[in-house]
mmCIF file with all atom_site columns, C-alpha atoms in Angstrom:
data_model
loop_
_atom_site.group_PDB
_atom_site.id
_atom_site.type_symbol
_atom_site.label_atom_id
_atom_site.label_alt_id
_atom_site.label_comp_id
_atom_site.label_asym_id
_atom_site.label_entity_id
_atom_site.label_seq_id
_atom_site.pdbx_PDB_ins_code
_atom_site.Cartn_x
_atom_site.Cartn_y
_atom_site.Cartn_z
_atom_site.occupancy
_atom_site.B_iso_or_equiv
_atom_site.pdbx_formal_charge
_atom_site.auth_seq_id
_atom_site.auth_comp_id
_atom_site.auth_asym_id
_atom_site.auth_atom_id
_atom_site.pdbx_PDB_model_num
ATOM 1   C CA . SER A 1 1   ? 0.000   0.000  0.000   1.00 0.00 ? 1   SER A CA 1
ATOM 2   C CA . GLN A 1 2   ? 1.096   3.585  -0.481  1.00 0.00 ? 2   GLN A CA 1
ATOM 3   C CA . LYS A 1 3   ? 3.025   5.321  2.271   1.00 0.00 ? 3   LYS A CA 1
ATOM 4   C CA . ILE A 1 4   ? 3.651   8.992  2.875   1.00 0.00 ? 4   ILE A CA 1
ATOM 5   C CA . GLU A 1 5   ? 6.438   9.946  5.245   1.00 0.00 ? 5   GLU A CA 1
ATOM 6   C CA . GLN A 1 6   ? 7.107   13.340 6.698   1.00 0.00 ? 6   GLN A CA 1
ATOM 7   C CA . ASN A 1 7   ? 9.691   14.171 9.308   1.00 0.00 ? 7   ASN A CA 1
ATOM 8   C CA . SER A 1 8   ? 7.812   13.561 12.526  1.00 0.00 ? 8   SER A CA 1
ATOM 9   C CA . GLU A 1 9   ? 10.252  15.594 14.565  1.00 0.00 ? 9   GLU A CA 1
ATOM 10  C CA . ALA A 1 10  ? 9.559   19.282 14.933  1.00 0.00 ? 10  ALA A CA 1
ATOM 11  C CA . LEU A 1 11  ? 11.725  21.651 12.957  1.00 0.00 ? 11  LEU A CA 1
ATOM 12  C CA . ASN A 1 12  ? 13.046  24.732 14.742  1.00 0.00 ? 12  ASN A CA 1
ATOM 13  C CA . ILE A 1 13  ? 14.376  27.523 12.551  1.00 0.00 ? 13  ILE A CA 1
ATOM 14  C CA . GLN A 1 14  ? 15.748  30.975 13.246  1.00 0.00 ? 14  GLN A CA 1
ATOM 15  C CA . GLU A 1 15  ? 13.666  33.803 11.800  1.00 0.00 ? 15  GLU A CA 1
ATOM 16  C CA . GLY A 1 16  ? 14.909  34.895 8.401   1.00 0.00 ? 16  GLY A CA 1
ATOM 17  C CA . LYS A 1 17  ? 16.367  31.499 7.481   1.00 0.00 ? 17  LYS A CA 1
ATOM 18  C CA . THR A 1 18  ? 14.953  29.077 4.931   1.00 0.00 ? 18  THR A CA 1
ATOM 19  C CA . ALA A 1 19  ? 12.886  26.211 6.301   1.00 0.00 ? 19  ALA A CA 1
ATOM 20  C CA . THR A 1 20  ? 12.930  22.989 4.288   1.00 0.00 ? 20  THR A CA 1
ATOM 21  C CA . LEU A 1 21  ? 10.406  20.226 4.891   1.00 0.00 ? 21  LEU A CA 1
ATOM 22  C CA . THR A 1 22  ? 10.470  16.787 3.286   1.00 0.00 ? 22  THR A CA 1
ATOM 23  C CA . CYS A 1 23  ? 7.731   14.503 2.042   1.00 0.00 ? 23  CYS A CA 1
ATOM 24  C CA . ASN A 1 24  ? 8.640   11.012 0.841   1.00 0.00 ? 24  ASN A CA 1
ATOM 25  C CA . TYR A 1 25  ? 6.236   8.524  -0.656  1.00 0.00 ? 25  TYR A CA 1
ATOM 26  C CA . THR A 1 26  ? 6.498   4.908  -1.711  1.00 0.00 ? 26  THR A CA 1
ATOM 27  C CA . ASN A 1 27  ? 4.900   2.292  -3.884  1.00 0.00 ? 27  ASN A CA 1
ATOM 28  C CA . TYR A 1 28  ? 3.395   4.334  -6.659  1.00 0.00 ? 28  TYR A CA 1
ATOM 29  C CA . SER A 1 29  ? 3.667   7.420  -8.849  1.00 0.00 ? 29  SER A CA 1
ATOM 30  C CA . PRO A 1 30  ? 1.069   10.087 -8.021  1.00 0.00 ? 30  PRO A CA 1
ATOM 31  C CA . ALA A 1 31  ? -0.115  12.513 -10.673 1.00 0.00 ? 31  ALA A CA 1
ATOM 32  C CA . TYR A 1 32  ? 0.290   15.408 -8.248  1.00 0.00 ? 32  TYR A CA 1
ATOM 33  C CA . LEU A 1 33  ? 1.178   16.343 -4.710  1.00 0.00 ? 33  LEU A CA 1
ATOM 34  C CA . GLN A 1 34  ? -0.317  18.993 -2.467  1.00 0.00 ? 34  GLN A CA 1
ATOM 35  C CA . TRP A 1 35  ? 0.930   20.930 0.571   1.00 0.00 ? 35  TRP A CA 1
ATOM 36  C CA . TYR A 1 36  ? -1.260  22.263 3.361   1.00 0.00 ? 36  TYR A CA 1
ATOM 37  C CA . ARG A 1 37  ? -0.719  24.312 6.479   1.00 0.00 ? 37  ARG A CA 1
ATOM 38  C CA . GLN A 1 38  ? -2.565  23.565 9.708   1.00 0.00 ? 38  GLN A CA 1
ATOM 39  C CA . ASP A 1 39  ? -2.756  25.710 12.815  1.00 0.00 ? 39  ASP A CA 1
ATOM 40  C CA . PRO A 1 40  ? -3.786  24.184 16.177  1.00 0.00 ? 40  PRO A CA 1
ATOM 41  C CA . GLY A 1 41  ? -7.509  23.493 16.416  1.00 0.00 ? 41  GLY A CA 1
ATOM 42  C CA . ARG A 1 42  ? -8.157  24.527 12.814  1.00 0.00 ? 42  ARG A CA 1
ATOM 43  C CA . GLY A 1 43  ? -8.636  22.724 9.537   1.00 0.00 ? 43  GLY A CA 1
ATOM 44  C CA . PRO A 1 44  ? -5.731  22.506 7.076   1.00 0.00 ? 44  PRO A CA 1
ATOM 45  C CA . VAL A 1 45  ? -5.341  25.296 4.535   1.00 0.00 ? 45  VAL A CA 1
ATOM 46  C CA . PHE A 1 46  ? -4.345  24.445 0.959   1.00 0.00 ? 46  PHE A CA 1
ATOM 47  C CA . LEU A 1 47  ? -1.071  26.082 -0.093  1.00 0.00 ? 47  LEU A CA 1
ATOM 48  C CA . LEU A 1 48  ? 0.279   24.597 -3.313  1.00 0.00 ? 48  LEU A CA 1
ATOM 49  C CA . LEU A 1 49  ? -0.285  21.875 -5.879  1.00 0.00 ? 49  LEU A CA 1
ATOM 50  C CA . ILE A 1 50  ? 2.535   20.494 -8.004  1.00 0.00 ? 50  ILE A CA 1
ATOM 51  C CA . ARG A 1 51  ? 1.944   18.051 -10.845 1.00 0.00 ? 51  ARG A CA 1
ATOM 52  C CA . GLU A 1 52  ? 4.201   15.171 -11.878 1.00 0.00 ? 52  GLU A CA 1
ATOM 53  C CA . ASN A 1 53  ? 5.420   17.005 -14.982 1.00 0.00 ? 53  ASN A CA 1
ATOM 54  C CA . GLU A 1 54  ? 6.463   20.057 -12.942 1.00 0.00 ? 54  GLU A CA 1
ATOM 55  C CA . LYS A 1 55  ? 9.844   20.123 -11.249 1.00 0.00 ? 55  LYS A CA 1
ATOM 56  C CA . GLU A 1 56  ? 9.244   23.235 -9.205  1.00 0.00 ? 56  GLU A CA 1
ATOM 57  C CA . LYS A 1 57  ? 6.443   25.596 -8.208  1.00 0.00 ? 57  LYS A CA 1
ATOM 58  C CA . ARG A 1 58  ? 6.652   28.930 -6.429  1.00 0.00 ? 58  ARG A CA 1
ATOM 59  C CA . LYS A 1 59  ? 4.181   31.116 -4.594  1.00 0.00 ? 59  LYS A CA 1
ATOM 60  C CA . GLU A 1 60  ? 5.487   34.198 -2.834  1.00 0.00 ? 60  GLU A CA 1
ATOM 61  C CA . ARG A 1 61  ? 7.995   32.905 -0.233  1.00 0.00 ? 61  ARG A CA 1
ATOM 62  C CA . LEU A 1 62  ? 7.033   29.269 -0.821  1.00 0.00 ? 62  LEU A CA 1
ATOM 63  C CA . LYS A 1 63  ? 8.758   26.871 -3.174  1.00 0.00 ? 63  LYS A CA 1
ATOM 64  C CA . VAL A 1 64  ? 7.901   23.235 -3.782  1.00 0.00 ? 64  VAL A CA 1
ATOM 65  C CA . THR A 1 65  ? 9.896   20.687 -5.736  1.00 0.00 ? 65  THR A CA 1
ATOM 66  C CA . PHE A 1 66  ? 8.733   17.298 -6.948  1.00 0.00 ? 66  PHE A CA 1
ATOM 67  C CA . ASP A 1 67  ? 11.278  14.601 -7.771  1.00 0.00 ? 67  ASP A CA 1
ATOM 68  C CA . THR A 1 68  ? 9.408   11.617 -9.196  1.00 0.00 ? 68  THR A CA 1
ATOM 69  C CA . THR A 1 69  ? 12.613  9.570  -9.408  1.00 0.00 ? 69  THR A CA 1
ATOM 70  C CA . LEU A 1 70  ? 13.444  9.998  -5.733  1.00 0.00 ? 70  LEU A CA 1
ATOM 71  C CA . LYS A 1 71  ? 9.715   9.931  -4.868  1.00 0.00 ? 71  LYS A CA 1
ATOM 72  C CA . GLN A 1 72  ? 10.190  13.037 -2.829  1.00 0.00 ? 72  GLN A CA 1
ATOM 73  C CA . SER A 1 73  ? 8.853   16.568 -2.507  1.00 0.00 ? 73  SER A CA 1
ATOM 74  C CA . LEU A 1 74  ? 10.637  19.389 -0.743  1.00 0.00 ? 74  LEU A CA 1
ATOM 75  C CA . PHE A 1 75  ? 8.762   22.376 0.662   1.00 0.00 ? 75  PHE A CA 1
ATOM 76  C CA . HIS A 1 76  ? 10.765  25.550 1.273   1.00 0.00 ? 76  HIS A CA 1
ATOM 77  C CA . ILE A 1 77  ? 9.793   28.720 3.108   1.00 0.00 ? 77  ILE A CA 1
ATOM 78  C CA . THR A 1 78  ? 12.319  31.475 2.490   1.00 0.00 ? 78  THR A CA 1
ATOM 79  C CA . ALA A 1 79  ? 12.824  34.462 4.815   1.00 0.00 ? 79  ALA A CA 1
ATOM 80  C CA . SER A 1 80  ? 10.835  32.579 7.465   1.00 0.00 ? 80  SER A CA 1
ATOM 81  C CA . GLN A 1 81  ? 8.792   34.497 10.015  1.00 0.00 ? 81  GLN A CA 1
ATOM 82  C CA . PRO A 1 82  ? 7.326   33.496 13.406  1.00 0.00 ? 82  PRO A CA 1
ATOM 83  C CA . ALA A 1 83  ? 3.880   33.647 11.738  1.00 0.00 ? 83  ALA A CA 1
ATOM 84  C CA . ASP A 1 84  ? 4.972   30.708 9.555   1.00 0.00 ? 84  ASP A CA 1
ATOM 85  C CA . SER A 1 85  ? 4.986   28.476 12.653  1.00 0.00 ? 85  SER A CA 1
ATOM 86  C CA . ALA A 1 86  ? 2.449   25.717 12.048  1.00 0.00 ? 86  ALA A CA 1
ATOM 87  C CA . THR A 1 87  ? 2.182   22.071 11.026  1.00 0.00 ? 87  THR A CA 1
ATOM 88  C CA . TYR A 1 88  ? 2.713   21.431 7.322   1.00 0.00 ? 88  TYR A CA 1
ATOM 89  C CA . LEU A 1 89  ? 1.096   18.440 5.650   1.00 0.00 ? 89  LEU A CA 1
ATOM 90  C CA . CYS A 1 90  ? 1.737   16.892 2.287   1.00 0.00 ? 90  CYS A CA 1
ATOM 91  C CA . ALA A 1 91  ? -1.042  15.032 0.531   1.00 0.00 ? 91  ALA A CA 1
ATOM 92  C CA . LEU A 1 92  ? -1.315  12.676 -2.432  1.00 0.00 ? 92  LEU A CA 1
ATOM 93  C CA . PRO A 1 93  ? -4.149  11.170 -4.428  1.00 0.00 ? 93  PRO A CA 1
ATOM 94  C CA . GLY A 1 94  ? -4.878  7.615  -3.419  1.00 0.00 ? 94  GLY A CA 1
ATOM 95  C CA . TYR A 1 95  ? -3.346  4.732  -5.330  1.00 0.00 ? 95  TYR A CA 1
ATOM 96  C CA . SER A 1 96  ? -6.728  3.096  -5.879  1.00 0.00 ? 96  SER A CA 1
ATOM 97  C CA . SER A 1 97  ? -8.683  6.287  -6.434  1.00 0.00 ? 97  SER A CA 1
ATOM 98  C CA . ALA A 1 98  ? -7.475  9.764  -7.342  1.00 0.00 ? 98  ALA A CA 1
ATOM 99  C CA . SER A 1 99  ? -10.358 11.353 -5.502  1.00 0.00 ? 99  SER A CA 1
ATOM 100 C CA . LYS A 1 100 ? -9.254  9.850  -2.182  1.00 0.00 ? 100 LYS A CA 1
ATOM 101 C CA . ILE A 1 101 ? -6.623  12.243 -0.858  1.00 0.00 ? 101 ILE A CA 1
ATOM 102 C CA . ILE A 1 102 ? -4.204  10.761 1.641   1.00 0.00 ? 102 ILE A CA 1
ATOM 103 C CA . PHE A 1 103 ? -2.313  12.999 4.059   1.00 0.00 ? 103 PHE A CA 1
ATOM 104 C CA . GLY A 1 104 ? 1.073   12.614 5.646   1.00 0.00 ? 104 GLY A CA 1
ATOM 105 C CA . SER A 1 105 ? 1.366   12.971 9.404   1.00 0.00 ? 105 SER A CA 1
ATOM 106 C CA . GLY A 1 106 ? 2.792   16.477 9.081   1.00 0.00 ? 106 GLY A CA 1
ATOM 107 C CA . THR A 1 107 ? 5.873   18.298 10.280  1.00 0.00 ? 107 THR A CA 1
ATOM 108 C CA . ARG A 1 108 ? 5.602   20.923 13.002  1.00 0.00 ? 108 ARG A CA 1
ATOM 109 C CA . LEU A 1 109 ? 7.616   24.004 12.158  1.00 0.00 ? 109 LEU A CA 1
ATOM 110 C CA . SER A 1 110 ? 8.603   26.583 14.764  1.00 0.00 ? 110 SER A CA 1
ATOM 111 C CA . ILE A 1 111 ? 10.254  29.840 13.770  1.00 0.00 ? 111 ILE A CA 1
ATOM 112 C CA . ARG A 1 112 ? 11.972  31.568 16.654  1.00 0.00 ? 112 ARG A CA 1
ATOM 113 C CA . PRO A 1 113 ? 12.537  35.337 16.610  1.00 0.00 ? 113 PRO A CA 1
ATOM 114 C CA . LYS B 2 1   ? -17.515 33.922 -0.363  1.00 0.00 ? 1   LYS B CA 1
ATOM 115 C CA . ALA B 2 2   ? -18.513 31.838 2.633   1.00 0.00 ? 2   ALA B CA 1
ATOM 116 C CA . GLY B 2 3   ? -16.173 29.037 3.615   1.00 0.00 ? 3   GLY B CA 1
ATOM 117 C CA . VAL B 2 4   ? -16.937 25.476 4.614   1.00 0.00 ? 4   VAL B CA 1
ATOM 118 C CA . THR B 2 5   ? -19.260 25.457 7.612   1.00 0.00 ? 5   THR B CA 1
ATOM 119 C CA . GLN B 2 6   ? -19.268 22.610 10.089  1.00 0.00 ? 6   GLN B CA 1
ATOM 120 C CA . THR B 2 7   ? -21.725 22.286 12.920  1.00 0.00 ? 7   THR B CA 1
ATOM 121 C CA . PRO B 2 8   ? -21.568 21.871 15.784  1.00 0.00 ? 8   PRO B CA 1
ATOM 122 C CA . ARG B 2 9   ? -18.064 23.072 16.713  1.00 0.00 ? 9   ARG B CA 1
ATOM 123 C CA . TYR B 2 10  ? -17.927 21.065 19.901  1.00 0.00 ? 10  TYR B CA 1
ATOM 124 C CA . LEU B 2 11  ? -19.832 18.026 21.071  1.00 0.00 ? 11  LEU B CA 1
ATOM 125 C CA . ILE B 2 12  ? -19.691 15.842 24.156  1.00 0.00 ? 12  ILE B CA 1
ATOM 126 C CA . LYS B 2 13  ? -21.411 12.477 23.967  1.00 0.00 ? 13  LYS B CA 1
ATOM 127 C CA . THR B 2 14  ? -21.614 9.371  26.111  1.00 0.00 ? 14  THR B CA 1
ATOM 128 C CA . ARG B 2 15  ? -20.415 5.951  25.025  1.00 0.00 ? 15  ARG B CA 1
ATOM 129 C CA . GLY B 2 16  ? -23.106 4.074  23.156  1.00 0.00 ? 16  GLY B CA 1
ATOM 130 C CA . GLN B 2 17  ? -24.878 7.191  21.885  1.00 0.00 ? 17  GLN B CA 1
ATOM 131 C CA . GLN B 2 18  ? -24.945 8.261  18.278  1.00 0.00 ? 18  GLN B CA 1
ATOM 132 C CA . VAL B 2 19  ? -24.006 11.576 16.739  1.00 0.00 ? 19  VAL B CA 1
ATOM 133 C CA . THR B 2 20  ? -24.643 13.439 13.493  1.00 0.00 ? 20  THR B CA 1
ATOM 134 C CA . LEU B 2 21  ? -22.240 16.060 12.191  1.00 0.00 ? 21  LEU B CA 1
ATOM 135 C CA . SER B 2 22  ? -23.076 18.525 9.452   1.00 0.00 ? 22  SER B CA 1
ATOM 136 C CA . CYS B 2 23  ? -21.027 20.150 6.710   1.00 0.00 ? 23  CYS B CA 1
ATOM 137 C CA . SER B 2 24  ? -22.030 22.872 4.261   1.00 0.00 ? 24  SER B CA 1
ATOM 138 C CA . PRO B 2 25  ? -19.479 23.148 1.446   1.00 0.00 ? 25  PRO B CA 1
ATOM 139 C CA . ILE B 2 26  ? -18.504 26.246 -0.458  1.00 0.00 ? 26  ILE B CA 1
ATOM 140 C CA . SER B 2 27  ? -21.251 27.246 -2.877  1.00 0.00 ? 27  SER B CA 1
ATOM 141 C CA . GLY B 2 28  ? -20.735 25.454 -6.184  1.00 0.00 ? 28  GLY B CA 1
ATOM 142 C CA . HIS B 2 29  ? -18.471 22.762 -4.742  1.00 0.00 ? 29  HIS B CA 1
ATOM 143 C CA . ARG B 2 30  ? -19.873 19.325 -5.396  1.00 0.00 ? 30  ARG B CA 1
ATOM 144 C CA . SER B 2 31  ? -17.287 17.134 -3.684  1.00 0.00 ? 31  SER B CA 1
ATOM 145 C CA . VAL B 2 32  ? -17.265 16.700 0.080   1.00 0.00 ? 32  VAL B CA 1
ATOM 146 C CA . SER B 2 33  ? -14.759 14.566 1.959   1.00 0.00 ? 33  SER B CA 1
ATOM 147 C CA . TRP B 2 34  ? -14.628 13.721 5.641   1.00 0.00 ? 34  TRP B CA 1
ATOM 148 C CA . TYR B 2 35  ? -11.551 13.099 7.756   1.00 0.00 ? 35  TYR B CA 1
ATOM 149 C CA . GLN B 2 36  ? -10.929 12.057 11.336  1.00 0.00 ? 36  GLN B CA 1
ATOM 150 C CA . GLN B 2 37  ? -7.920  13.653 13.011  1.00 0.00 ? 37  GLN B CA 1
ATOM 151 C CA . THR B 2 38  ? -6.345  12.362 16.207  1.00 0.00 ? 38  THR B CA 1
ATOM 152 C CA . PRO B 2 39  ? -2.901  13.129 17.667  1.00 0.00 ? 39  PRO B CA 1
ATOM 153 C CA . GLY B 2 40  ? -1.698  9.576  17.165  1.00 0.00 ? 40  GLY B CA 1
ATOM 154 C CA . GLN B 2 41  ? -3.124  8.810  13.718  1.00 0.00 ? 41  GLN B CA 1
ATOM 155 C CA . GLY B 2 42  ? -3.128  12.156 11.966  1.00 0.00 ? 42  GLY B CA 1
ATOM 156 C CA . LEU B 2 43  ? -5.702  12.794 9.254   1.00 0.00 ? 43  LEU B CA 1
ATOM 157 C CA . GLN B 2 44  ? -7.536  9.593  8.361   1.00 0.00 ? 44  GLN B CA 1
ATOM 158 C CA . PHE B 2 45  ? -9.844  9.498  5.340   1.00 0.00 ? 45  PHE B CA 1
ATOM 159 C CA . LEU B 2 46  ? -13.440 8.559  6.161   1.00 0.00 ? 46  LEU B CA 1
ATOM 160 C CA . PHE B 2 47  ? -15.389 9.000  2.923   1.00 0.00 ? 47  PHE B CA 1
ATOM 161 C CA . GLU B 2 48  ? -15.928 11.184 -0.104  1.00 0.00 ? 48  GLU B CA 1
ATOM 162 C CA . TYR B 2 49  ? -19.174 12.212 -1.733  1.00 0.00 ? 49  TYR B CA 1
ATOM 163 C CA . PHE B 2 50  ? -19.742 13.692 -5.152  1.00 0.00 ? 50  PHE B CA 1
ATOM 164 C CA . SER B 2 51  ? -23.157 14.537 -6.550  1.00 0.00 ? 51  SER B CA 1
ATOM 165 C CA . GLU B 2 52  ? -24.900 12.632 -3.733  1.00 0.00 ? 52  GLU B CA 1
ATOM 166 C CA . THR B 2 53  ? -22.915 9.443  -4.386  1.00 0.00 ? 53  THR B CA 1
ATOM 167 C CA . GLN B 2 54  ? -20.301 7.971  -2.093  1.00 0.00 ? 54  GLN B CA 1
ATOM 168 C CA . ARG B 2 55  ? -17.200 7.664  -4.275  1.00 0.00 ? 55  ARG B CA 1
ATOM 169 C CA . ASN B 2 56  ? -14.715 6.377  -1.732  1.00 0.00 ? 56  ASN B CA 1
ATOM 170 C CA . LYS B 2 57  ? -14.696 4.972  1.760   1.00 0.00 ? 57  LYS B CA 1
ATOM 171 C CA . GLY B 2 58  ? -11.806 4.686  4.190   1.00 0.00 ? 58  GLY B CA 1
ATOM 172 C CA . ASN B 2 59  ? -11.008 1.858  6.565   1.00 0.00 ? 59  ASN B CA 1
ATOM 173 C CA . PHE B 2 60  ? -13.517 2.632  9.265   1.00 0.00 ? 60  PHE B CA 1
ATOM 174 C CA . PRO B 2 61  ? -16.161 0.330  10.756  1.00 0.00 ? 61  PRO B CA 1
ATOM 175 C CA . GLY B 2 62  ? -19.736 0.412  9.543   1.00 0.00 ? 62  GLY B CA 1
ATOM 176 C CA . ARG B 2 63  ? -20.672 2.560  12.559  1.00 0.00 ? 63  ARG B CA 1
ATOM 177 C CA . PHE B 2 64  ? -19.400 5.468  10.496  1.00 0.00 ? 64  PHE B CA 1
ATOM 178 C CA . SER B 2 65  ? -21.735 6.505  7.709   1.00 0.00 ? 65  SER B CA 1
ATOM 179 C CA . GLY B 2 66  ? -22.517 9.573  5.702   1.00 0.00 ? 66  GLY B CA 1
ATOM 180 C CA . ARG B 2 67  ? -24.658 11.062 3.026   1.00 0.00 ? 67  ARG B CA 1
ATOM 181 C CA . GLN B 2 68  ? -24.821 14.031 0.710   1.00 0.00 ? 68  GLN B CA 1
ATOM 182 C CA . PHE B 2 69  ? -27.900 15.990 -0.218  1.00 0.00 ? 69  PHE B CA 1
ATOM 183 C CA . SER B 2 70  ? -28.877 17.524 -3.544  1.00 0.00 ? 70  SER B CA 1
ATOM 184 C CA . ASN B 2 71  ? -27.576 20.921 -2.396  1.00 0.00 ? 71  ASN B CA 1
ATOM 185 C CA . SER B 2 72  ? -24.167 19.284 -1.707  1.00 0.00 ? 72  SER B CA 1
ATOM 186 C CA . ARG B 2 73  ? -24.517 19.613 2.057   1.00 0.00 ? 73  ARG B CA 1
ATOM 187 C CA . SER B 2 74  ? -23.269 16.514 3.792   1.00 0.00 ? 74  SER B CA 1
ATOM 188 C CA . GLU B 2 75  ? -23.783 14.756 7.083   1.00 0.00 ? 75  GLU B CA 1
ATOM 189 C CA . MET B 2 76  ? -21.834 12.038 8.785   1.00 0.00 ? 76  MET B CA 1
ATOM 190 C CA . ASN B 2 77  ? -23.191 9.795  11.475  1.00 0.00 ? 77  ASN B CA 1
ATOM 191 C CA . VAL B 2 78  ? -21.411 7.710  14.064  1.00 0.00 ? 78  VAL B CA 1
ATOM 192 C CA . SER B 2 79  ? -23.495 5.165  15.927  1.00 0.00 ? 79  SER B CA 1
ATOM 193 C CA . THR B 2 80  ? -22.700 3.317  19.143  1.00 0.00 ? 80  THR B CA 1
ATOM 194 C CA . LEU B 2 81  ? -19.949 5.752  20.083  1.00 0.00 ? 81  LEU B CA 1
ATOM 195 C CA . GLU B 2 82  ? -16.735 4.461  21.597  1.00 0.00 ? 82  GLU B CA 1
ATOM 196 C CA . LEU B 2 83  ? -14.124 6.356  23.602  1.00 0.00 ? 83  LEU B CA 1
ATOM 197 C CA . GLY B 2 84  ? -11.714 5.991  20.678  1.00 0.00 ? 84  GLY B CA 1
ATOM 198 C CA . ASP B 2 85  ? -14.044 8.010  18.454  1.00 0.00 ? 85  ASP B CA 1
ATOM 199 C CA . SER B 2 86  ? -12.998 11.162 20.281  1.00 0.00 ? 86  SER B CA 1
ATOM 200 C CA . ALA B 2 87  ? -11.353 13.262 17.611  1.00 0.00 ? 87  ALA B CA 1
ATOM 201 C CA . LEU B 2 88  ? -11.535 16.327 15.436  1.00 0.00 ? 88  LEU B CA 1
ATOM 202 C CA . TYR B 2 89  ? -13.790 15.574 12.470  1.00 0.00 ? 89  TYR B CA 1
ATOM 203 C CA . LEU B 2 90  ? -12.981 17.655 9.433   1.00 0.00 ? 90  LEU B CA 1
ATOM 204 C CA . CYS B 2 91  ? -14.999 18.220 6.316   1.00 0.00 ? 91  CYS B CA 1
ATOM 205 C CA . ALA B 2 92  ? -13.367 19.380 3.091   1.00 0.00 ? 92  ALA B CA 1
ATOM 206 C CA . SER B 2 93  ? -14.973 20.556 -0.112  1.00 0.00 ? 93  SER B CA 1
ATOM 207 C CA . SER B 2 94  ? -13.656 20.936 -3.633  1.00 0.00 ? 94  SER B CA 1
ATOM 208 C CA . LEU B 2 95  ? -15.085 21.963 -6.977  1.00 0.00 ? 95  LEU B CA 1
ATOM 209 C CA . THR B 2 96  ? -14.565 18.609 -8.645  1.00 0.00 ? 96  THR B CA 1
ATOM 210 C CA . THR B 2 97  ? -13.244 15.213 -7.725  1.00 0.00 ? 97  THR B CA 1
ATOM 211 C CA . GLY B 2 98  ? -9.931  13.611 -8.600  1.00 0.00 ? 98  GLY B CA 1
ATOM 212 C CA . SER B 2 99  ? -8.477  16.588 -10.452 1.00 0.00 ? 99  SER B CA 1
ATOM 213 C CA . GLY B 2 100 ? -6.100  17.869 -7.807  1.00 0.00 ? 100 GLY B CA 1
ATOM 214 C CA . ASP B 2 101 ? -8.204  20.878 -6.846  1.00 0.00 ? 101 ASP B CA 1
ATOM 215 C CA . GLY B 2 102 ? -7.075  21.842 -3.391  1.00 0.00 ? 102 GLY B CA 1
ATOM 216 C CA . TYR B 2 103 ? -9.471  21.146 -0.573  1.00 0.00 ? 103 TYR B CA 1
ATOM 217 C CA . THR B 2 104 ? -11.075 23.867 1.480   1.00 0.00 ? 104 THR B CA 1
ATOM 218 C CA . PHE B 2 105 ? -11.496 22.568 5.006   1.00 0.00 ? 105 PHE B CA 1
ATOM 219 C CA . GLY B 2 106 ? -13.950 23.605 7.640   1.00 0.00 ? 106 GLY B CA 1
ATOM 220 C CA . SER B 2 107 ? -12.842 24.323 11.197  1.00 0.00 ? 107 SER B CA 1
ATOM 221 C CA . GLY B 2 108 ? -14.014 20.906 12.269  1.00 0.00 ? 108 GLY B CA 1
ATOM 222 C CA . THR B 2 109 ? -16.212 19.407 14.938  1.00 0.00 ? 109 THR B CA 1
ATOM 223 C CA . ARG B 2 110 ? -14.407 18.421 18.132  1.00 0.00 ? 110 ARG B CA 1
ATOM 224 C CA . LEU B 2 111 ? -16.146 15.286 19.415  1.00 0.00 ? 111 LEU B CA 1
ATOM 225 C CA . THR B 2 112 ? -15.443 14.066 22.915  1.00 0.00 ? 112 THR B CA 1
ATOM 226 C CA . VAL B 2 113 ? -16.853 10.713 23.972  1.00 0.00 ? 113 VAL B CA 1
ATOM 227 C CA . VAL B 2 114 ? -17.032 10.125 27.731  1.00 0.00 ? 114 VAL B CA 1
#
């Protein structure tokens, strides 16, 4: 069955530095990958979608890469700010059904001033 | 435009009772998915509805059920509640299904079973 792995340990970054989060997946080749942000007690918020034929996608201070050979996506936040502190989730369409979106367990990011 | 609305926000129920949670998607969105989120298991897929039809179901017991109405509003029901059902239940809507459209999530219903 498909597996999505995100770094379960929290990531602590100094303000102004670039935060890099990793999402690894196994056992199949998804057509796309999504990234979400979740704050405590709230639902996830969609950030970016990257498709299998795209190597990189940018949105303001966010950059996502998608390496289908390594089966890995990297999520970068440049010039990080304390307000970027949250849990970041990657998500993939299900192996058996593209409309069943499966989420990774998320990585908690803390940006210290 | 209005976001995804979930009601109620908080709920406390006793073991053995049943509960119904409601979700109103963004206007025009026809796909509604439900997720259960717990600290230990993360976001677990429950089911997805599109145009009143259940398209997918996750690995949950039959006590968990749902439906979608003609106006795309959706409800999920959990019968014979167990302590382990305590969780944040999230509803997500999207314009279509299977295309990669990002989900818009509601704020969730926090269910506590005592």
